[in-house]
């Protein structure tokens, strides 16, 4: 036991030590202190640092703020953006007017804050949020700081930062990219909220290059910016949009400080990028970026047109409109946009009406008006009452919708967003509406026939099902009919909410004709739940028809799943569902036809494999990753495929890969990322260990299957049965062994040996493949990281040993499909066996 005086002495030493460390890392200055080049301010908890720095290849000195503990310096704010100091004489101090000033050698002011109020006791402090504030004494209210760097951002948005307006002081916090890597002076690339508070226009953020708009986020619709599906619930950050009489801003906050996420305007790429920093990786990584695609380009289709990314060409006049110049339109020059077939007739009352369009990013809000307390009915009346009003909708789409937004004049920059769009009611002349009605009457007749047929079927089905089983089959029977907006709606009989399927309904007789009564000659193969046939519709369009085997009750459930899911999912790397037919006993899904069949027919085939040179294989790998990324992250639902494999990747005539067969997919809403299932569905050789053994599936089990697929594409070898010729090593084991020996290139399909290939790319793919098949799901990258890794030259982490399924014993093959290395010890590679069931 230490005596009392010794103890006191120790405490005193500890205090002295603490005091010492605090005093060397200063987080604030008063008028008697200053910061010279070489010294810094450090925020209280050591998160941020302020000091002098030199960007890129420049020799100039600037004052900036950066994360203190991140080794790669990333400056998040710059004071003297356009007024550098060319030597190390800079001095940051508080002037006698109470402003923070930056002085150069001859004591001239290079940069200064602009507080109009003079503080009694001015203090400048760097906060742990990254905000540099000028305050009076101990006033710590964000609202009454005399000046704060968060009000004058550079190119970076930090957590907790308010991006947007303070209407009380008319302060607009915009971001502007650096001129170049060497020059923090604002470039021509800026973004900020633009609106007219007097006219109550609907606020939204515009990206500009110089003065030209080149992207807009869409206005906030209660859940996200209309047409910005990348804004959604996620594990990294929460977000909020505030719109009231005092303020209009977007802000976000980190959910877990161990993953930092910031938003940066990048002059080089012309993108607004969200990048994240994970401590373990020690690098910044791209998380998401906008604009995303051609349809995001501002006004690409001109006025009154709709951009649909999966269409060819992408631009279409809205219904009721025609190209202003048909000739130019035919040449894919859409700049003049579209004009009405029939002009509006505003003078005669109540002659105009509206057509509802769905899943849109709403038009440019420059000429708009918003009112948060009106309902949709009042909104419609408001629009009708003003001759220049051309469209209206709810300003908040949450729940049943509320508020009113209306547009005046031409409707600019509309696109279809199947994963996050909303309804828009566009004004039409009565002539246009009557045309629609005439068409509708015809459809109504058909509809009655269909309903008749279906209700008969429901009754019949009901009786049969009652006898066979009380629940299983009956669930899948739905009446399908057209709703007011000409879309197909299903009314489910099992108590689900009504869902828009957005799917054309095919007539059984047309499918029978197209497939020559499902002739054997037209059979393409046997899919998950029944055979697949090739067919040709009357108009010449080729289709693939999946005919669900009626006997399988399980299959009906899967079909329902599949129809619901695929209808909502559209991406260039996913097979498109064209429609369905649920007539008589037939349950058919109609897909676009893929002339080049599936990937396995190429990579595992000697002759075909030769034709598939490396560049194409790489293209296919990236495409599959893109499709999977959409399923996991970009679509409105979170979808886990659960049966990704070479035979489920189809190729169109340009060898674009398309993921098919979502019968096994599960969708998740919100944060649910992992589920346990008692029914393991999947394919031997592609299943992640935790799924095969414990029934645990997650996005990471898909990543595992993707990794296997990559190794197969590179090597041209099937993962199943590989061990038979290779001394018990699985394909993964083989890849790992070669990787460790630095001979990964030997993995490459021998058909490609002589052909030209990009060695670096091949090695990168194998490396990424190995990262994806790591034993522990936590260690596997998510698919977004995979996409980034494939597309960049950044250094890759080493895969952890052991990978899933290293060795395989073929003696036990029947009941024991998997053997894996379970030890995580690096030196001692003990082998233990896990039984699959
Ligand atoms: C101080 O130096 C700057 C350049 O560093 C120059 O522009 C300015 O005129 C000088 N002022 C005085 C008072 O010499
Ligand atoms: C934050 O993340 C770290 C590492 O991923 C984890 O250990 C920690 O539990 C997380 N904290 C919270 C509050 O979620
Ligand atoms: C902009 O993008 C380029 C290319 O991806 C990257 O090298 C650069 O670091 C980015 N700049 C900023 C400011 O993030
Ligand atoms: C219609 O709305 C426009 C735009 O807000 C406005 O300028 C005009 O005065 C309105 N016309 C009528 C008749 O209210």
Short mmCIF file of C-alpha atoms in Angstrom, two decimals, residues 204-205 207 214-219 221 225-229 290-293 295-299 305-307 318 357-364 407 411-418 420-424:
data_model
loop_
_atom_site.label_atom_id
_atom_site.label_comp_id
_atom_site.label_asym_id
_atom_site.label_seq_id
_atom_site.Cartn_x
_atom_site.Cartn_y
_atom_site.Cartn_z
CA UNK A 204 -34.72 21.71 -54.37
CA UNK A 205 -30.98 21.51 -54.88
CA UNK A 207 -26.00 21.27 -59.43
CA UNK A 214 -26.63 19.84 -64.97
CA UNK A 215 -28.39 17.86 -62.28
CA UNK A 216 -31.09 18.45 -59.71
CA UNK A 217 -31.99 16.30 -56.73
CA UNK A 218 -35.73 16.83 -57.03
CA UNK A 219 -37.71 18.45 -54.20
CA UNK A 221 -41.19 14.61 -50.73
CA UNK A 225 -35.54 14.02 -52.70
CA UNK A 226 -37.86 13.00 -55.52
CA UNK A 227 -35.71 10.95 -57.84
CA UNK A 228 -32.87 10.36 -55.36
CA UNK A 229 -33.41 6.76 -54.35
CA UNK A 290 -24.79 11.47 -58.20
CA UNK A 291 -25.67 12.00 -61.02
CA UNK A 292 -26.08 8.29 -61.61
CA UNK A 293 -26.93 7.82 -65.29
CA UNK A 295 -31.47 10.16 -67.32
CA UNK A 296 -30.02 12.19 -64.44
CA UNK A 297 -28.52 14.66 -66.94
CA UNK A 298 -30.55 17.82 -66.57
CA UNK A 299 -33.26 18.14 -69.23
CA UNK A 305 -40.81 14.31 -72.04
CA UNK A 306 -39.93 11.40 -69.81
CA UNK A 307 -36.52 9.72 -69.58
CA UNK A 318 -45.33 12.19 -72.11
CA UNK A 357 -48.46 9.41 -64.15
CA UNK A 358 -46.62 7.20 -61.71
CA UNK A 359 -43.06 6.52 -60.52
CA UNK A 360 -41.72 9.83 -61.73
CA UNK A 361 -39.07 12.20 -60.53
CA UNK A 362 -41.23 15.32 -60.46
CA UNK A 363 -40.35 18.23 -62.82
CA UNK A 364 -37.97 21.13 -62.23
CA UNK A 407 -46.20 23.47 -61.58
CA UNK A 411 -42.57 20.38 -67.41
CA UNK A 412 -38.80 20.00 -67.44
CA UNK A 413 -36.46 17.16 -66.53
CA UNK A 414 -38.86 14.34 -65.73
CA UNK A 415 -37.59 10.79 -65.45
CA UNK A 416 -39.01 7.46 -64.47
CA UNK A 417 -37.64 6.18 -61.17
CA UNK A 418 -39.04 2.71 -60.66
CA UNK A 420 -38.42 5.69 -55.70
CA UNK A 421 -40.57 7.81 -58.00
CA UNK A 422 -43.96 9.30 -57.21
CA UNK A 423 -47.30 10.21 -58.77
CA UNK A 424 -47.81 13.35 -60.83
#
